[in-house]
Tab-separated table of C-alpha atoms in Angstrom:
chain	number	residue	atom	x	y	z
A	1	MET	CA	124.620	95.542	83.449
A	2	LYS	CA	127.065	97.988	82.528
A	3	PHE	CA	126.485	101.398	83.451
A	4	GLY	CA	127.708	102.855	80.710
A	5	SER	CA	125.580	101.036	77.938
A	6	ASP	CA	122.866	103.203	76.702
A	7	ARG	CA	120.753	100.020	75.872
A	8	ILE	CA	120.160	96.056	76.681
A	9	SER	CA	120.091	94.523	73.473
A	10	ALA	CA	116.352	92.846	73.193
A	11	ARG	CA	118.146	89.610	72.832
A	12	SER	CA	119.663	89.792	76.033
A	13	GLN	CA	118.502	88.324	79.183
A	14	PRO	CA	116.353	90.763	81.621
A	15	VAL	CA	118.779	91.975	83.939
A	16	SER	CA	118.244	92.885	87.963
A	17	MET	CA	116.665	96.072	88.762
A	18	GLN	CA	119.553	97.262	91.153
A	19	LYS	CA	119.755	100.849	92.136
A	20	LEU	CA	121.514	103.268	89.943
A	21	TYR	CA	123.557	105.665	90.565
A	22	ILE	CA	122.585	109.457	89.195
A	23	PRO	CA	126.052	110.106	88.099
A	24	SER	CA	126.354	107.048	86.352
A	25	ILE	CA	123.859	107.490	84.332
A	26	ALA	CA	124.628	110.934	83.467
A	27	LYS	CA	127.725	109.923	81.762
A	28	ALA	CA	126.134	106.934	79.746
A	29	VAL	CA	125.875	107.216	76.326
A	30	ASN	CA	122.732	109.979	75.527
A	31	HIS	CA	122.706	110.140	79.233
A	32	THR	CA	120.154	107.526	79.148
A	33	GLN	CA	119.841	103.978	80.460
A	34	THR	CA	117.380	100.890	80.173
A	35	LEU	CA	116.666	98.039	81.926
A	36	ASP	CA	114.781	95.171	80.419
A	37	PHE	CA	113.354	93.079	83.733
A	38	LYS	CA	111.396	89.966	84.118
A	39	GLU	CA	111.851	89.775	88.089
A	40	GLU	CA	109.693	89.677	91.555
A	41	ILE	CA	109.063	93.355	93.027
A	42	PRO	CA	109.402	93.005	97.224
A	43	ASP	CA	105.990	93.715	98.367
A	44	LEU	CA	103.845	93.290	95.318
A	45	ALA	CA	101.702	89.904	95.424
A	46	THR	CA	101.715	88.786	92.045
A	47	LEU	CA	100.581	85.863	89.832
A	48	THR	CA	103.133	86.361	87.149
A	49	PRO	CA	106.837	88.234	87.597
A	50	PRO	CA	106.178	92.250	86.439
A	51	GLN	CA	108.206	92.645	83.335
A	52	GLY	CA	108.894	95.390	80.866
A	53	GLN	CA	111.367	97.670	80.458
A	54	ILE	CA	112.328	101.270	82.282
A	55	THR	CA	114.165	103.857	80.821
A	56	VAL	CA	115.862	106.568	82.956
A	57	GLN	CA	117.349	109.905	81.062
A	58	HIS	CA	119.502	112.380	82.656
A	59	CYS	CA	118.669	115.742	81.511
A	60	GLY	CA	120.532	117.978	83.824
A	61	ASN	CA	118.769	118.856	87.061
A	62	TYR	CA	116.062	116.321	86.570
A	63	LEU	CA	115.662	112.491	85.721
A	64	LYS	CA	113.426	111.540	83.160
A	65	ILE	CA	111.831	108.070	83.756
A	66	LYS	CA	109.595	105.857	81.072
A	67	ALA	CA	107.902	102.659	81.601
A	68	GLN	CA	106.325	100.343	79.902
A	69	ALA	CA	105.591	96.932	82.280
A	70	TRP	CA	103.155	94.277	83.074
A	71	THR	CA	101.851	91.421	85.543
A	72	ILE	CA	99.123	89.567	86.751
A	73	VAL	CA	97.522	90.080	90.146
A	74	THR	CA	94.803	88.550	91.679
A	75	LEU	CA	92.094	90.736	93.141
A	76	THR	CA	89.016	90.587	94.899
A	77	CYS	CA	85.762	91.768	93.030
A	78	ASP	CA	84.083	94.578	95.182
A	79	ARG	CA	80.575	93.711	94.060
A	80	THR	CA	80.748	89.812	94.672
A	81	LEU	CA	83.676	89.454	96.802
A	82	ARG	CA	85.012	86.223	94.675
A	83	GLN	CA	88.812	86.503	93.124
A	84	PHE	CA	89.474	87.076	89.862
A	85	ASN	CA	92.953	87.752	88.095
A	86	HIS	CA	93.851	90.797	86.375
A	87	ARG	CA	96.921	91.784	83.815
A	88	LEU	CA	98.257	95.249	85.468
A	89	VAL	CA	99.727	97.465	83.214
A	90	VAL	CA	101.981	100.272	83.411
A	91	ASN	CA	102.842	102.856	80.532
A	92	THR	CA	103.712	105.775	82.082
A	93	GLN	CA	106.526	108.493	82.608
A	94	GLU	CA	107.515	110.927	85.290
A	95	LEU	CA	110.023	113.892	86.156
A	96	ILE	CA	112.108	113.392	89.321
A	97	TRP	CA	113.943	116.777	90.289
A	98	LEU	CA	117.947	116.783	91.316
A	99	ALA	CA	118.175	118.742	94.237
A	100	ASP	CA	120.493	118.244	97.595
A	101	ASP	CA	117.845	120.128	99.552
A	102	PRO	CA	114.416	118.523	99.002
A	103	ASN	CA	112.956	122.077	100.336
A	104	SER	CA	114.764	123.805	97.762
A	105	VAL	CA	111.824	122.569	94.602
A	106	GLU	CA	109.066	124.772	95.302
A	107	ASP	CA	106.253	122.139	94.445
A	108	ASP	CA	105.405	120.116	97.370
A	109	LEU	CA	104.279	117.416	95.136
A	110	THR	CA	107.467	116.903	93.024
A	111	GLU	CA	109.668	113.803	93.696
A	112	THR	CA	113.379	115.012	94.066
A	113	LEU	CA	116.106	112.891	94.509
A	114	PRO	CA	119.622	113.894	95.448
A	115	PRO	CA	122.015	114.388	92.388
A	116	ASN	CA	124.627	112.331	93.713
A	117	GLY	CA	122.301	109.757	94.941
A	118	TYR	CA	120.726	106.170	93.616
A	119	PHE	CA	117.261	105.790	91.979
A	120	ASP	CA	115.776	102.823	92.859
A	121	PRO	CA	113.830	101.070	89.241
A	122	ALA	CA	112.012	98.070	91.958
A	123	THR	CA	110.776	101.261	94.265
A	124	TRP	CA	109.851	103.447	91.463
A	125	LEU	CA	107.739	100.619	89.807
A	126	TYR	CA	106.170	99.235	92.793
A	127	GLU	CA	104.522	102.352	93.328
A	128	GLN	CA	103.474	102.575	89.399
A	129	PHE	CA	101.540	99.446	89.808
A	130	CYS	CA	100.135	100.205	92.929
A	131	LEU	CA	99.007	103.498	90.985
A	132	ALA	CA	97.666	101.509	88.248
A	133	MET	CA	95.519	99.210	90.774
A	134	PRO	CA	91.809	99.236	89.201
A	135	PHE	CA	89.497	101.495	91.610
A	136	PRO	CA	86.754	99.869	92.308
A	137	LYS	CA	88.094	96.384	91.509
A	138	ILE	CA	84.778	94.992	89.541
A	139	ALA	CA	85.003	91.438	88.092
A	140	PRO	CA	84.957	91.161	84.058
A	141	ASP	CA	81.587	88.469	84.932
A	142	ALA	CA	80.444	90.534	87.595
A	143	PRO	CA	76.561	91.705	87.467
A	144	ALA	CA	75.855	95.014	86.845
A	145	SER	CA	73.911	95.389	90.010
A	146	VAL	CA	73.656	92.691	92.842
A	147	ASP	CA	70.361	91.791	94.492
A	148	ILE	CA	69.823	91.733	97.701
A	149	GLU	CA	67.084	89.886	99.009
A	150	LEU	CA	65.457	91.227	102.277
A	151	PRO	CA	64.725	88.305	105.125
A	152	ASP	CA	60.883	88.166	105.602
A	153	ASP	CA	59.126	88.773	109.184
A	154	GLU	CA	59.814	85.484	110.272
A	155	THR	CA	63.539	86.095	109.719
A	156	THR	CA	63.282	89.593	111.577
A	157	ALA	CA	61.770	88.416	114.737
A	158	ARG	CA	65.378	86.358	115.099
A	159	ILE	CA	67.441	89.301	114.552
A	160	ASP	CA	69.731	90.198	117.621
A	161	SER	CA	67.794	92.481	119.510
A	162	ARG	CA	70.996	94.819	119.299
A	163	TRP	CA	69.831	95.746	115.778
A	164	SER	CA	66.365	96.333	116.421
A	165	ASN	CA	66.648	99.937	115.928
A	166	LEU	CA	67.995	99.246	112.163
A	167	VAL	CA	65.666	96.601	112.052
A	168	ASN	CA	62.577	99.281	112.842
A	169	LEU	CA	64.222	102.127	110.696
A	170	ARG	CA	64.383	99.360	107.611
A	171	SER	CA	60.331	98.967	108.424
A	172	GLN	CA	60.020	102.227	108.215
A	173	LEU	CA	61.543	103.025	104.906
A	174	LEU	CA	60.023	100.186	103.382
A	175	ALA	CA	56.709	101.927	104.720
A	176	SER	CA	57.388	104.687	103.180
A	177	GLU	CA	57.900	103.408	99.598
């Protein structure tokens, strides 16, 4: 990919998400670079390579980043502890301020980059996918609630003695119902 291009055509092959030199973004047509991608992102465990598009626009003292991307991940259901596949979608945008001194920005929650530095789309996209992970992770076929079978008294007698206080508490709670 050439830094001077403002967009990769829809017919072109996806490009590598290399770090972008911020002053080069400012010199691009419309001060914008668009990356179409389909590649693995380090440390992001996926079944399919993440794919989509990132647009980075240089707006003087900040970068405006937009992304539309998706991948498929394997999650463990918090209710049933079974694994299931989940389509993870990112459709977001973010402003990243350009400042030589990150402390010069008044808001502690604001992302900053040096004006003569680099923007790393792979790292940014990794963070966006992590933020898009569902919480809690519930499989689509998971029951609305999980029935817990309480052991009968015979089973209770075989419980490790270190758990006796918990067993006594459970008995008291059941008796009060």
